[in-house]
Coordinates of C-alpha atoms in Angstrom, one line a residue:
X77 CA -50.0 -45.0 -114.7
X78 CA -47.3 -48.3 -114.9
X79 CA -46.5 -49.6 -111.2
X80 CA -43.1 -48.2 -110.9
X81 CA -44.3 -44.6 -111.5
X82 CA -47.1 -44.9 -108.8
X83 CA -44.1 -46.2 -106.2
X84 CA -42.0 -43.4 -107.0
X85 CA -45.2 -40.8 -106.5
X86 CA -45.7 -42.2 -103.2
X87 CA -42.0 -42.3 -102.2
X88 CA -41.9 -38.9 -103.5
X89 CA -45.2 -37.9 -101.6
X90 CA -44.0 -39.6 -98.6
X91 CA -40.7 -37.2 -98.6
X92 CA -42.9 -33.9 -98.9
X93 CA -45.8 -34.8 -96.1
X94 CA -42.1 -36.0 -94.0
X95 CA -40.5 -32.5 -95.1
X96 CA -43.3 -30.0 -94.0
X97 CA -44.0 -32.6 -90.9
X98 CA -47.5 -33.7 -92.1
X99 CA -49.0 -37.1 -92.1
X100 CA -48.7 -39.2 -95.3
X101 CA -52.0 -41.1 -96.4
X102 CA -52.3 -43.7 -99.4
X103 CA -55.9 -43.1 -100.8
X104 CA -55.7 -46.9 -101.7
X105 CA -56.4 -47.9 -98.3
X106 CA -58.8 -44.9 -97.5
X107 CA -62.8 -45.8 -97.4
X108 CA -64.3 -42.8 -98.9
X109 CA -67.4 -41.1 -97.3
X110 CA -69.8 -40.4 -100.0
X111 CA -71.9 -38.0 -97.9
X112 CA -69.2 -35.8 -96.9
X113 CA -67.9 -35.8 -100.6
X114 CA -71.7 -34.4 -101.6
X115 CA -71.5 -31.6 -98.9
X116 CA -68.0 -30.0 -100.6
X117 CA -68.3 -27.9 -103.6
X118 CA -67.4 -29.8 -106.6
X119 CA -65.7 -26.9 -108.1
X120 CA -63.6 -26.3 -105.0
X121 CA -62.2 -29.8 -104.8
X122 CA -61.1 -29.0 -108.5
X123 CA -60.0 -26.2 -108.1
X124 CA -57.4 -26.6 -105.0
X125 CA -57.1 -30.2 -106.0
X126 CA -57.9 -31.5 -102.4
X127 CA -60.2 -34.4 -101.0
X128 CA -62.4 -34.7 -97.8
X129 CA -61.5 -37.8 -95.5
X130 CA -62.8 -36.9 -92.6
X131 CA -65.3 -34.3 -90.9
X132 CA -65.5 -33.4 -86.8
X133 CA -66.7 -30.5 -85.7
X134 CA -65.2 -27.5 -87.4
X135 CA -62.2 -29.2 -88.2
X136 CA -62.1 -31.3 -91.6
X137 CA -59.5 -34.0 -92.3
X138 CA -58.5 -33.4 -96.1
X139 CA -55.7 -35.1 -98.3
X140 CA -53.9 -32.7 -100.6
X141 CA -51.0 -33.5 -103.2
X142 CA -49.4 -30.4 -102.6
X143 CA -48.5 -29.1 -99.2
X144 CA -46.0 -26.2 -100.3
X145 CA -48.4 -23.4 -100.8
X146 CA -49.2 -22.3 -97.6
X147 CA -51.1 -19.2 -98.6
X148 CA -52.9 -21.2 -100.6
X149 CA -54.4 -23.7 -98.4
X150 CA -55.3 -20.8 -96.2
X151 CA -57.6 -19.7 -98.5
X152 CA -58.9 -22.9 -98.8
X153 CA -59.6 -22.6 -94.7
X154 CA -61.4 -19.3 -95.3
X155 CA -63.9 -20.5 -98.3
X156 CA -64.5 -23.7 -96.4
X157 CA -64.5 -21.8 -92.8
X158 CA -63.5 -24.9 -90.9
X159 CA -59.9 -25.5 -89.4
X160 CA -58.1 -28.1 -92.2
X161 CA -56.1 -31.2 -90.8
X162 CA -53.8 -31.7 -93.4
X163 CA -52.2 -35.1 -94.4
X164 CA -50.0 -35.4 -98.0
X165 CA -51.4 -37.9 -100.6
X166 CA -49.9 -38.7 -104.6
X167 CA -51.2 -35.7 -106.6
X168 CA -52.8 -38.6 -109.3
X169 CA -54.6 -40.3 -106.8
X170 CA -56.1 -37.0 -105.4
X171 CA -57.2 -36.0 -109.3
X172 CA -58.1 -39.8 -110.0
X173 CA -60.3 -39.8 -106.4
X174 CA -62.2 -36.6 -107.5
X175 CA -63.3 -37.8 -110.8
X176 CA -64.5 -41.3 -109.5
X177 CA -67.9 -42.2 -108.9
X178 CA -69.6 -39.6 -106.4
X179 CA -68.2 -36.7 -108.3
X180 CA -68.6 -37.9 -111.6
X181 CA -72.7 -38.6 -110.2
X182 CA -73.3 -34.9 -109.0
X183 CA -72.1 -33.6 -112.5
X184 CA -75.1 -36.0 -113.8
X185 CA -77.8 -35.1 -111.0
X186 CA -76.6 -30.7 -111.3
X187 CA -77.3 -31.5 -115.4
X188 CA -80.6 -33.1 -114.4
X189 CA -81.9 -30.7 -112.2
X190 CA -80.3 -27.5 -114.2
X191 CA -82.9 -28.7 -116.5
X192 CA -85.0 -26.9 -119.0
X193 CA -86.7 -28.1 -122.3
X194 CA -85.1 -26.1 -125.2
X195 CA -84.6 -26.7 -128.5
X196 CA -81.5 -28.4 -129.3
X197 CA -78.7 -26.2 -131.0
X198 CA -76.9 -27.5 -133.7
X199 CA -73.7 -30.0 -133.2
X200 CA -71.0 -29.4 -131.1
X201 CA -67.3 -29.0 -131.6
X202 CA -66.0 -32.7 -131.9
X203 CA -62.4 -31.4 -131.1
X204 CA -64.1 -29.2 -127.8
X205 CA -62.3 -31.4 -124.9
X206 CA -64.5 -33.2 -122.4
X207 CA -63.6 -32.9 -118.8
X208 CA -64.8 -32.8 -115.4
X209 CA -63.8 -29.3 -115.0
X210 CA -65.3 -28.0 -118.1
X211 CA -68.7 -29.7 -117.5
X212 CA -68.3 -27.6 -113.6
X213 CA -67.9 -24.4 -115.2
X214 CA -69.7 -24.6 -118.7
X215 CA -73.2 -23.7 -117.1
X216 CA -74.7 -21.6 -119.7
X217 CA -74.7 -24.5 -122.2
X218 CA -77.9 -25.4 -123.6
X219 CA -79.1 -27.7 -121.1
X220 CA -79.9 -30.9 -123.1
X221 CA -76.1 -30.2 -124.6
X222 CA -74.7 -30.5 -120.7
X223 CA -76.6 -33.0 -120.4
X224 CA -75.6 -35.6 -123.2
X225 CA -71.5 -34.0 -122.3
X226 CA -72.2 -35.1 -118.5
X227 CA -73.8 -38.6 -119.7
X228 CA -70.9 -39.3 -121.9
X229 CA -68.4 -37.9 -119.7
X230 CA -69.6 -40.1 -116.8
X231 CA -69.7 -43.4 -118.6
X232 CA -65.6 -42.6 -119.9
X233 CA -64.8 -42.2 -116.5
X234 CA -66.4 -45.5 -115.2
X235 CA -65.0 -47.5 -117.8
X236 CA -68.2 -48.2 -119.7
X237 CA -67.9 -50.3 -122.8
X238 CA -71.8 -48.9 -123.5
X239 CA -74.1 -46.5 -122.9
X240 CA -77.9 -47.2 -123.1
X241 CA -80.9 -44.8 -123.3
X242 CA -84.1 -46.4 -122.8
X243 CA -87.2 -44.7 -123.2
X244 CA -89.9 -46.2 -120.7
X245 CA -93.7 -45.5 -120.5
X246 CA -93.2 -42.7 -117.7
X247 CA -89.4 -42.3 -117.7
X248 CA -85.8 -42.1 -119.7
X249 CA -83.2 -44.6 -117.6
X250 CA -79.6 -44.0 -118.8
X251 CA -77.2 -47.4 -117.9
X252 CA -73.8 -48.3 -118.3
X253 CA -72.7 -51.4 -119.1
X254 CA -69.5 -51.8 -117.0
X255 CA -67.5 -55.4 -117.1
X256 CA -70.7 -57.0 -119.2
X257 CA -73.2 -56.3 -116.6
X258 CA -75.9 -53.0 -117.3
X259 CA -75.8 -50.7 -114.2
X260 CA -78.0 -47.7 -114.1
X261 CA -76.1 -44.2 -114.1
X262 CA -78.4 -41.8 -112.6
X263 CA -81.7 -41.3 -111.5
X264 CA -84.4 -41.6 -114.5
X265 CA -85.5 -38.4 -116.5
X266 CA -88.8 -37.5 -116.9
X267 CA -90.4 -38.6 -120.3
X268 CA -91.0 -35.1 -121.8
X269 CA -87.0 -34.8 -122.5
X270 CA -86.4 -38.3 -124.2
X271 CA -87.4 -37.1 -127.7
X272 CA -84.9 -34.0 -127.3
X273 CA -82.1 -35.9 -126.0
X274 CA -82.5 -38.6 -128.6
X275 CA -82.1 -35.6 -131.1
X276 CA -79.2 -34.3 -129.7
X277 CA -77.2 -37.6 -129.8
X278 CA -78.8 -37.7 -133.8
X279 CA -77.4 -34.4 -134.0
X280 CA -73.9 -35.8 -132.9
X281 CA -73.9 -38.7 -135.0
X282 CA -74.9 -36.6 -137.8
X283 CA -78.8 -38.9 -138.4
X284 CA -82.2 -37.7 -139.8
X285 CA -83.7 -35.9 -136.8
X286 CA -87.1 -35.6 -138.5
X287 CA -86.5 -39.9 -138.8
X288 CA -88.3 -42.0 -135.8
X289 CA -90.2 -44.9 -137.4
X290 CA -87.1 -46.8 -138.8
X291 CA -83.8 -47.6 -137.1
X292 CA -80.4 -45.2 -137.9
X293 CA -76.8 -46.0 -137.2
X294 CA -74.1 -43.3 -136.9
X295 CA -71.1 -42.3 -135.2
X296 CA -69.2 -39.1 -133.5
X297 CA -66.3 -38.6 -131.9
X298 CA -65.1 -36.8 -129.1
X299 CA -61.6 -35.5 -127.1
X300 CA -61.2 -36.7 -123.6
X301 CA -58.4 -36.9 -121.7
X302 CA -56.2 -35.1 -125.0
X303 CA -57.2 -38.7 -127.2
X304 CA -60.2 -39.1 -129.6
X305 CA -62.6 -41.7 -128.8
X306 CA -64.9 -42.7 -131.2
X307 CA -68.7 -43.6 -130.4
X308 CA -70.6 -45.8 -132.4
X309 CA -74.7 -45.1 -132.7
X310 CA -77.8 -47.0 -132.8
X311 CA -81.0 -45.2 -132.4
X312 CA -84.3 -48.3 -132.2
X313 CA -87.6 -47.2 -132.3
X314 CA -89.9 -48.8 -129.5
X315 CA -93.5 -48.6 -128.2
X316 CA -92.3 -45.8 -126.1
X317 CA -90.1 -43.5 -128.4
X318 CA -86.5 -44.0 -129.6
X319 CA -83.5 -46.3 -127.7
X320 CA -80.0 -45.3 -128.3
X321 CA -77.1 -47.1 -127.5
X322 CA -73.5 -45.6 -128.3
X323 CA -70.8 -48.3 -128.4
X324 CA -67.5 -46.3 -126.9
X325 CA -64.6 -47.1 -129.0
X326 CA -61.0 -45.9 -127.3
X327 CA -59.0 -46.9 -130.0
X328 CA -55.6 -45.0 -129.1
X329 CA -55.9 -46.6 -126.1
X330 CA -56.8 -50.2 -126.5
X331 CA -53.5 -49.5 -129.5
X332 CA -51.2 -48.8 -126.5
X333 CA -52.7 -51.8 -125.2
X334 CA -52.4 -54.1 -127.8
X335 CA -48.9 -53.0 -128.3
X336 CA -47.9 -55.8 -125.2
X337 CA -50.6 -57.8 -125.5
X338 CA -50.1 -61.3 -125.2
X339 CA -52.3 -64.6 -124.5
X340 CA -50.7 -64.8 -120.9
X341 CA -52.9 -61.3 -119.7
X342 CA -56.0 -62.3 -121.1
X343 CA -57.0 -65.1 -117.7
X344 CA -56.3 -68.2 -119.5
X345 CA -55.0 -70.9 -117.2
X346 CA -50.8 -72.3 -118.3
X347 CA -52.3 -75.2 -119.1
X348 CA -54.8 -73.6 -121.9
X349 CA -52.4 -71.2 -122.9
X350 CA -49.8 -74.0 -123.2
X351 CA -52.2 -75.9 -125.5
X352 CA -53.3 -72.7 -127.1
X353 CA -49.7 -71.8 -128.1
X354 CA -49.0 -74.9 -129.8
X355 CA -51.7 -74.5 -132.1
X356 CA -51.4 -70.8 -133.4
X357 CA -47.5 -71.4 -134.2
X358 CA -48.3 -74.3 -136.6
X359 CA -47.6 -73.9 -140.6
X360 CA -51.2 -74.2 -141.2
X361 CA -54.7 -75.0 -140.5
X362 CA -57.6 -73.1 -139.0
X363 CA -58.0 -71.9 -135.6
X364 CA -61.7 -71.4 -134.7
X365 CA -62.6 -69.0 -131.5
X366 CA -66.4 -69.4 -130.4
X367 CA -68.6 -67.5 -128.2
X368 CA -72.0 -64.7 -127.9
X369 CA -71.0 -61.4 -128.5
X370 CA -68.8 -59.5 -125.8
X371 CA -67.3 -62.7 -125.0
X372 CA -63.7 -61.5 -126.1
X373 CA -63.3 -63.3 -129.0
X374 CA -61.7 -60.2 -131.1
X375 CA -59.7 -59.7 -128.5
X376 CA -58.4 -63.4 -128.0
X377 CA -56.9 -63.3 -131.9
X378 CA -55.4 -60.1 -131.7
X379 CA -53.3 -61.6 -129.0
X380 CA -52.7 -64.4 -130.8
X381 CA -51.6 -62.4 -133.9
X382 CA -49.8 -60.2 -131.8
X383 CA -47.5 -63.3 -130.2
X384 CA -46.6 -64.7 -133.5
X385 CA -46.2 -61.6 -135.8
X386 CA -42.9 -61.3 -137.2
X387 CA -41.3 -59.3 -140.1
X388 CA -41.2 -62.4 -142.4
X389 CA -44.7 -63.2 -142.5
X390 CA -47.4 -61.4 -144.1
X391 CA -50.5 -61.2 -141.8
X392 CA -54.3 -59.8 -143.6
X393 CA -57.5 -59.1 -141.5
X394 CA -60.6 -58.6 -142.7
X395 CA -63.1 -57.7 -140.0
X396 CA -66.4 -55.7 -139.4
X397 CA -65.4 -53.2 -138.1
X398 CA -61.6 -53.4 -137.5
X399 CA -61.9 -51.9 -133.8
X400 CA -58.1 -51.8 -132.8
X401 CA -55.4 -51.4 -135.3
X402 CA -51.9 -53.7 -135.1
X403 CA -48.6 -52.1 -136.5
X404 CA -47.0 -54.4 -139.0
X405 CA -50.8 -55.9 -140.2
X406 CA -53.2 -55.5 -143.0
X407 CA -56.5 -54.8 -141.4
X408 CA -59.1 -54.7 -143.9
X409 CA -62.5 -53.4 -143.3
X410 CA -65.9 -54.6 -144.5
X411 CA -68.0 -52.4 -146.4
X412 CA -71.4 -54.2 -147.6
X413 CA -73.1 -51.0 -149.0
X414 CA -69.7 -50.7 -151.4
X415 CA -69.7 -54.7 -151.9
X416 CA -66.6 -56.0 -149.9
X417 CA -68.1 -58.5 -148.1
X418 CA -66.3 -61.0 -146.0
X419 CA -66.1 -63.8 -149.1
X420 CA -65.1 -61.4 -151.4
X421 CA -62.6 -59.3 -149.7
X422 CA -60.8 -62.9 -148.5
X423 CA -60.8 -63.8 -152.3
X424 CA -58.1 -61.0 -152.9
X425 CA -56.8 -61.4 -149.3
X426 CA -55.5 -64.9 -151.2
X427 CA -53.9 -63.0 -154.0
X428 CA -52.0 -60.7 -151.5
X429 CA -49.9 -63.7 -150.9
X430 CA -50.6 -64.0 -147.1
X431 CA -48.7 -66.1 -144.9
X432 CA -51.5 -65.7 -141.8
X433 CA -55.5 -64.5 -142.1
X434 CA -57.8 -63.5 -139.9
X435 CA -61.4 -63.8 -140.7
X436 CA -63.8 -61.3 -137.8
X437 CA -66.6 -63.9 -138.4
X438 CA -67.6 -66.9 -140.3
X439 CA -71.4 -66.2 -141.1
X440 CA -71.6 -68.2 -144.7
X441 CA -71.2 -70.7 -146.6
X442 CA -69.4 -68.9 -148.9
X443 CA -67.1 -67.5 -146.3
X444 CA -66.6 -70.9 -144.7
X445 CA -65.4 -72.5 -147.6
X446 CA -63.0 -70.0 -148.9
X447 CA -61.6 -70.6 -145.2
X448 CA -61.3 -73.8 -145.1
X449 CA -59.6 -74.0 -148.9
X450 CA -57.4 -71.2 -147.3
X451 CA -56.6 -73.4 -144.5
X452 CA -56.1 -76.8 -146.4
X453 CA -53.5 -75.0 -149.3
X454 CA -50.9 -73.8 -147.0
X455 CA -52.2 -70.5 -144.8
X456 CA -52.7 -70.4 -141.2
X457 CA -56.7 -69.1 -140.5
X458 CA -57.8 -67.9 -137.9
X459 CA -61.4 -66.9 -137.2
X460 CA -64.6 -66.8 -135.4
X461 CA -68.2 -68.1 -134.9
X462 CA -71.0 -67.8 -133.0
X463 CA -72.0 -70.5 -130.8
X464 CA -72.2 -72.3 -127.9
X465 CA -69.5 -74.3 -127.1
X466 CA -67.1 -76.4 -128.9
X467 CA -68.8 -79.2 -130.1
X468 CA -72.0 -76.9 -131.3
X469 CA -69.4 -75.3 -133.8
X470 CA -69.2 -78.7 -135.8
X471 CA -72.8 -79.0 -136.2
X472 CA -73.1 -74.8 -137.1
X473 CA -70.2 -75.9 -140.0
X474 CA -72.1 -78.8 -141.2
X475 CA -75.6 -76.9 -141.5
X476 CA -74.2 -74.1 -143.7
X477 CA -73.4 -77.2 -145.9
X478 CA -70.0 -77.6 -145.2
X479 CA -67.9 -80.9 -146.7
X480 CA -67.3 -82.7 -143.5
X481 CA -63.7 -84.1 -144.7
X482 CA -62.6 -80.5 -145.7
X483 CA -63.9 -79.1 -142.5
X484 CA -61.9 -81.4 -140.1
X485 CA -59.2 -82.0 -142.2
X486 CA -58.9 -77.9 -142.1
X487 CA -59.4 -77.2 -138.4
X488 CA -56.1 -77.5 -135.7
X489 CA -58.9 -76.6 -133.1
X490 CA -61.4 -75.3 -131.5
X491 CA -61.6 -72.9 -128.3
X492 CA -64.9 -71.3 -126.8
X493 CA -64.4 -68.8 -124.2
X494 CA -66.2 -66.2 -121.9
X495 CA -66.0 -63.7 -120.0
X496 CA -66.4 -63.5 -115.9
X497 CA -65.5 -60.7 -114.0
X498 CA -63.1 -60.2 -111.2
X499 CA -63.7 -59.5 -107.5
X500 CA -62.7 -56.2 -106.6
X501 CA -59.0 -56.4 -104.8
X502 CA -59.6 -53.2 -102.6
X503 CA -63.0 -54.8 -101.2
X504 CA -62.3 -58.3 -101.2
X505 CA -62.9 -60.4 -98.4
X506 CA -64.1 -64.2 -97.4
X507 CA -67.8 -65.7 -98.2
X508 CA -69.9 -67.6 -96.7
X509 CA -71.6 -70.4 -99.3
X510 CA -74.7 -71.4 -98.7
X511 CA -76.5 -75.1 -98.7
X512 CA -79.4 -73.7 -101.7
X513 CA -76.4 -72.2 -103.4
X514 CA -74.1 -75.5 -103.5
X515 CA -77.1 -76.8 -104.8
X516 CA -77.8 -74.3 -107.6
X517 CA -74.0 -74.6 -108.9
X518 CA -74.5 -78.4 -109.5
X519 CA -71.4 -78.7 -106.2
X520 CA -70.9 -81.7 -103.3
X521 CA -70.0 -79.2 -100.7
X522 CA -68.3 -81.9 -98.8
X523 CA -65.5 -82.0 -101.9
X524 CA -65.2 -78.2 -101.3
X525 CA -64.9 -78.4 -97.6
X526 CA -61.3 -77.2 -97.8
X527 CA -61.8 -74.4 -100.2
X528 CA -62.1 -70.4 -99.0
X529 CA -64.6 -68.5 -101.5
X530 CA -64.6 -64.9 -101.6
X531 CA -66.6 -62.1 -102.6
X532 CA -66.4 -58.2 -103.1
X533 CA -68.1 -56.0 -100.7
X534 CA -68.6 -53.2 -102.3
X535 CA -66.5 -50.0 -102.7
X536 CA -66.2 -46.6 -104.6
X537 CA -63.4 -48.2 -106.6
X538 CA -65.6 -50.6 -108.1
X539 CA -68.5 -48.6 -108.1
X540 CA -70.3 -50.7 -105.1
X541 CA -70.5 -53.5 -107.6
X542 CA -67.9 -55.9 -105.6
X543 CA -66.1 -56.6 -109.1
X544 CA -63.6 -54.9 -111.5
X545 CA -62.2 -55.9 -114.6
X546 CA -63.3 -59.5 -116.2
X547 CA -60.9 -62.7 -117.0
X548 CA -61.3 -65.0 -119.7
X549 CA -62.2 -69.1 -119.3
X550 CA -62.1 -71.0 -121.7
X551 CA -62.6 -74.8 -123.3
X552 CA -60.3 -76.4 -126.2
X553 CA -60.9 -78.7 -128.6
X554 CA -57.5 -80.6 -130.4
X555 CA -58.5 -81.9 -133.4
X556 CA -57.0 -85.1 -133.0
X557 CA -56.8 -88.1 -135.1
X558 CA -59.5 -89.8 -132.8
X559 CA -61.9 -86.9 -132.9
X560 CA -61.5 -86.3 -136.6
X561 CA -62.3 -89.6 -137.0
X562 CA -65.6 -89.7 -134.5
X563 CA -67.1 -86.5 -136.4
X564 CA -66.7 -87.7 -139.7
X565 CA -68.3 -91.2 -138.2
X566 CA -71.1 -89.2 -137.3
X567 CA -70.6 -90.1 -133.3
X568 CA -73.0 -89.0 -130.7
X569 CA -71.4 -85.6 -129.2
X570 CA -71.4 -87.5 -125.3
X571 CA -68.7 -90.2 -127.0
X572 CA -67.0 -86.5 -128.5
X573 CA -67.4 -85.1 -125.2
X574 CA -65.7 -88.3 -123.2
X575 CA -62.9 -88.8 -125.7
X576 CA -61.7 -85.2 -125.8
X577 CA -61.8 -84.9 -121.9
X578 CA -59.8 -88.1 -122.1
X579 CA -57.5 -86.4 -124.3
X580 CA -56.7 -83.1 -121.9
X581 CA -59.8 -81.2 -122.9
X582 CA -60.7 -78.9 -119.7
X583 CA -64.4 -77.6 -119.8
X584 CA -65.8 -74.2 -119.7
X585 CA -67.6 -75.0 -116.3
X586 CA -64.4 -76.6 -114.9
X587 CA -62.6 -73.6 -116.3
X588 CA -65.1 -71.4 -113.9
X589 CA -64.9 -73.5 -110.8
X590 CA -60.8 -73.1 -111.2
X591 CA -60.9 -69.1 -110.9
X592 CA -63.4 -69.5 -107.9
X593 CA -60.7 -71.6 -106.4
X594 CA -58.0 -69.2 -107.0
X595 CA -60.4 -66.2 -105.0
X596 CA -60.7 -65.1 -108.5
X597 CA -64.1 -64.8 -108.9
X598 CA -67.6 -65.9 -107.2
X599 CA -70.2 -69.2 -108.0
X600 CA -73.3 -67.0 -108.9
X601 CA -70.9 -65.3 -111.4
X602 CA -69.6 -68.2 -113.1
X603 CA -73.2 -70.0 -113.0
X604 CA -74.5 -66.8 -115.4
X605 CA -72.1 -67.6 -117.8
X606 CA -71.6 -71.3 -117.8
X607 CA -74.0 -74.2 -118.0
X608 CA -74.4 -76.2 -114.2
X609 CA -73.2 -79.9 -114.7
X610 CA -74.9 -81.9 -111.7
X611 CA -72.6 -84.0 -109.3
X612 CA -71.8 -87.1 -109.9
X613 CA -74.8 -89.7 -109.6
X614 CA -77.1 -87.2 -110.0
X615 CA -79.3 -85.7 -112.6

């Protein structure tokens, strides 16, 4: 829900609790008790739509979106049998509160412990909707069916990108991986289920059930929230069983994103984005984007291509897969089994009389060097590859047996970016920074005397994690006249490093230590992702 709406369901919120003399409460500044939350009925906070804030005695503290129906919330008194203190909340943030962690947890642990080793039926209906509610009621499903809905169900609702199923020697784990970082889900399973579980999400994805010794990719699709999301599948055999890992894939919503997505929302610093810009609105020349995977590289082009779309200009993709799809661009997806690779498809991208191309990755030296023609005859490219940072990219180029001139001539730059996440703004609050930890992230605490770190305490909105959401750093090379002429002299990367930091470059790691600054993020966060430099004088 945009900003303005939520102000206008408070305001309007605010006028009812006024109206029928009841307190008004704003369930953004409410700590939630998670033990009180487990001792009410999951289907009867559903059902009347109302959340438990406080309990004394017999009388329980609840915050309800509507007030109006008085016979109603006497009923509620009755099933409950305590005396209800009433205060008015936003009817969204009541729903939204009931679906978050704790709730979305019980649905998991009530699956678990409902549980009883059947035979797996066959698929489900895809277009079947998958809700909080319907999990509640639906208790005559076939166990292992409930199961997989409630595992799914549970990762959608806390943002997951991921969902892994490991099988250990004694156990099943199920994790999420929520802004990058794995986080289990619920308590492990016992060992005996992993085999029919992994056969139901084979059954979903449509794989060879009778298959274990060799690896099987796949995907399904489900309705949540009245929009399809699509899960990808990979099922790993290990010394233990079968892994799975389904890759969730909102497409209609990351569309809705992408539809205002600009550079500017992605982290980046003005001055990056400054530099950035300047590049990705020349004539021609290749923009390179480097990084692991998950480090928001796809992302970082599509805004790019987003900013500078225009009707005049015809704009091609090629990708594998194409994840999000832009109105008013050619996406093109690979298919290797049919024999559209990424050279061949960008051979006919260059008789579709392009004006701009994007390339999803560079992985060959036949890719690379249609690229770089691309870029030299008059397209702008842009395109990714994996690794390290920006000065590693030259050397990846050169050993896929790149022509050096061509290369450089080519390239209008080079950015390398990550990922770190945010602290979490409901649970934010000042840190202390310790001597040994100055001294891990490569600091002089006496040049950050001044500076106020913060970290995130831990709350249901972020899932106790004390982050949500991540923000992008990153590094850019300008492939100057001095640098071209350094790499094609073969220069040691130091003298690269010195003359490009001479020239405005801002590094990864100084990147990092700017958001901790800000109160954006923490120093053990950015010292995963980024490389410690020691301080000056030292080594």
């Amino acid at each position: 829900m945009a900003e303005p709406e939520v102000q206008s369901e408070l305001r309007r919120a605010q006028e009812l609790a006024a109206r029928y003399h009841y307190p008004f409460v704003d369930l953004r500044d409410v700590p939630m008790q998670p033990e009180l939350l487990r001792s009410i009925p999951l289907d009867l906070m559903l059902r009347y739509e109302f959340l438990p804030l406080e309990a004394e005695d017999q009388q329980l503290t609840v915050a309800i979106g509507d007030p109006t129906d008085l016979d109603r919330l006497d009923e509620l008194e009755m099933k409950l049998d305590r005396r209800l203190r009433i205060k008015v909340a936003a009817p969204t943030q009541v729903r939204e509160f009931i679906k978050r962690t704790e709730p979305s947890q019980r649905v998991l642990e009530e699956a678990t412990e409902d549980f009883r080793l059947e035979v797996v039926g066959e698929g489900s209906d895809a277009e079947e909707g998958l809700s909080l509610e319907h999990l509640v009621e639906d208790r005559d499903a076939n166990p292992m069916i409930r199961l997989v809905d409630s595992i799914i169900f549970a990762g959608l609702e806390r943002r997951a990108s991921d969902i892994h199923i490991e099988s250990h020697d004694n156990a099943v784990v199920v994790k999420n991986r929520i802004d990058g970082v794995l986080q289990e889900a619920m308590r492990p399973l016992a060992q005996e289920f992993a085999s029919n579980l992994i056969a139901r999400i084979k059954v979903m994805a449509e794989l060879d059930i009778a298959e274990r010794r060799v690896p099987q990719d796949g995907r399904f699709r489900v309705r949540y929230k009245g929009r399809p999301i699509d899960f990808r599948v990979s099922i790993m055999p290990s010394i233990n069983g079968e892994d799975a890992v389904l890759r969730i894939l909102d497409k209609e919503s990351l569309s809705e994103k992408f539809k205002q997505l600009r550079l500017d929302v992605l982290g980046f610093s003005d001055r990056e984005l400054r530099r950035l810009r300047r590049f990705i609105r020349e004539p021609y020349g290749m923009i390179l984007v480097t990084g692991p995977t998950g480090s928001g590289k796809t992302t970082t082009l599509y805004a790019a291509l987003s900013e500078i779309k225009s009707d005049e200009d015809k704009i091609i993709t090629i990708e594998d897969p194409v994840e999000y799809q832009i109105r008013g661009v050619t996406q093109i997806p690979v298919n290797e089994k049919k024999g559209l690779t990424f050279a061949r498809g960008l051979r006919s991208i260059l008789r579709h009389d392009p004006d701009k191309i994007m390339v999803g990755e560079i992985r060959d030296n036949e890719t690379a060097q249609i690229a770089i023609q691309s870029a030299l005859t008059g397209h702008l490219v842009f395109t990714t590859v994996h690794a390290n940072n920006v000065l590693d990219v030259l050397s990846r180029f050169l050993n896929m047996g790149v022509e050096p001139y061509h290369f450089v001539s080519a390239l209008n730059c080079i950015m390398a970016q990550r990922l770190v996440r945010v602290i979490c703004e409901f649970c934010k609050r000042p840190a202390q920074v310790t001597p040994d930890m100055f001294e891990e992230s490569g600091l002089d605490p006496a040049t950050w005397r001044d500076g106020v770190f913060y970290e995130g305490a831990g709350c249901m909105r972020c899932n106790h994690t004390g982050f949500h959401g991540r923000t992008a750093i990153g590094e850019i090379l300008a492939l100057t006249d001095t640098v071209r002429a350094l790499i094609l002299e073969k220069r040691p990367t130091a003298e690269l490093r010195r003359v490009a930091r001479a020239e405005g470059m801002v590094t990864l790691r100084e990147s990092a230590l700017e958001k901790v600054r800000q109160g954006i993020t923490t120093l053990k966060e950015i010292n995963k992702v980024t490389f410690v430099e020691p301080p000056e004088g030292k080594v």
